[in-house]
Amino acid sequence: MQFSTWAPIMGPMMRTWTTERLFLRGDDYFADLLSFISNATTSIDLATYIYQPGLLADRLTGHLVDASRRGVKVRLMVDAWGSPEFEKVYSHQLRAAGVRIRVYRQGPVWRGLKSINRGLHRKFAIIDNVHLWVGSLNVSDVHLEEVFHERAWKDMGVRVEGPELFYARRSFELTFSRWPRVQWPKLKPHLLLLNDSYLNSRHTRRKQIRVMRQSQKRIWISTPYFVPVGLAYRTLVGKARRGLDVRIIVPMTNDVWFMKWIALPILNRLVSNGVKVYLYQPRFSHQKVLVVDDWITVGSTNMNHRSFMHDLEIDVVVTHKENKQRIVDSLLVDQDQSLIFDSRSYFRLPLWQKAIGIVFSWFSYWF
């Protein structure tokens, strides 16, 4: 493969996506993705943390098989820990059709704690090297209202096109191919947040913290797993004390049972420093959204140690004005449907619950 095939437009990068479509429902996100897969002509690259047997996985598998059989180059990456049933249920059918598969983190534990602790938490797809889907949506029926109706998880995703899609293609290649043959340029994206190497991870996390530190009006975060690293926590506290509008939206109930116990003492300290905390009630909110003034990202990154220090993630900077407004409006609706968390609520908890939260927080590095 020639370098020019992968190189972005030279000169100053465009600071906006040429095409950008926002999805506030999993059904719409996957309908759009499956439609593009049906019409793909050259390549499909897809990565997901969870590939769970069900209606959605069956549909996606059928579409990938059909695409591969008509000559499209199809590659699929899943995480071994997040997709324990994938090999048994889907891999044979996909490989028989010519789909190339990599199961990330597959192998014995003795390979090392560092490798098994670095998961493929990304959820993204690239079709024909032109269209990119990024969001918080795994290949699982829990994201579909068609299946779970009003109990379907609340998620957010986006499809974009533009020169910076190059970086997503590079990132997929570096992760899928353990020894890629392509020589990649030393360039950093503006519209994608990636952490496929130590340097990229350091650049991305510093950028997120820097943007929050430079905020003038607001920092809004919607995340299902809120266990921020120390620098992010101190930034939120500092901004709230200076009078900025700092808001955190977390789900009232969580799919990870112990996450509530870890987050409670942290949320209590934030509230005492002026941060507004909302407990979203209607269903499980799985979306990962960061709003800092007019800078907004959507993707797979949680505000926790796993995303900031361990797992592979990807986020998109939303650039179109109408989509930014839709995201803000959506978060305002979420807040209206939430309970406001305050210190009185925390101190009314039984002592044993507060003790569990404190003990779990000692292990926050792993969560």
Coordinates of C-alpha atoms in Angstrom, one line a residue, residues 11 20 35 43 53 130 172-173 189 210-211 216 219 232 243 259 284 290 307 333:
G11 CA -1.6 22.0 4.4
E20 CA -21.9 15.2 9.7
S35 CA -27.7 0.6 4.7
S43 CA -14.0 -1.9 2.1
P53 CA -25.7 -12.7 20.0
V130 CA -15.0 7.7 3.1
F172 CA -7.7 0.8 12.7
E173 CA -4.8 -0.4 10.6
P189 CA -5.8 15.1 14.5
R210 CA -6.5 21.6 28.5
V211 CA -9.9 22.4 26.8
Q216 CA -15.1 30.2 30.1
I219 CA -18.5 22.0 31.3
A232 CA -10.0 16.0 35.6
G243 CA -18.6 30.1 39.1
M259 CA -20.1 1.6 39.7
F284 CA -29.8 3.4 31.5
L290 CA -18.4 16.1 26.7
S307 CA -10.9 5.3 29.3
V333 CA -34.2 17.1 28.3

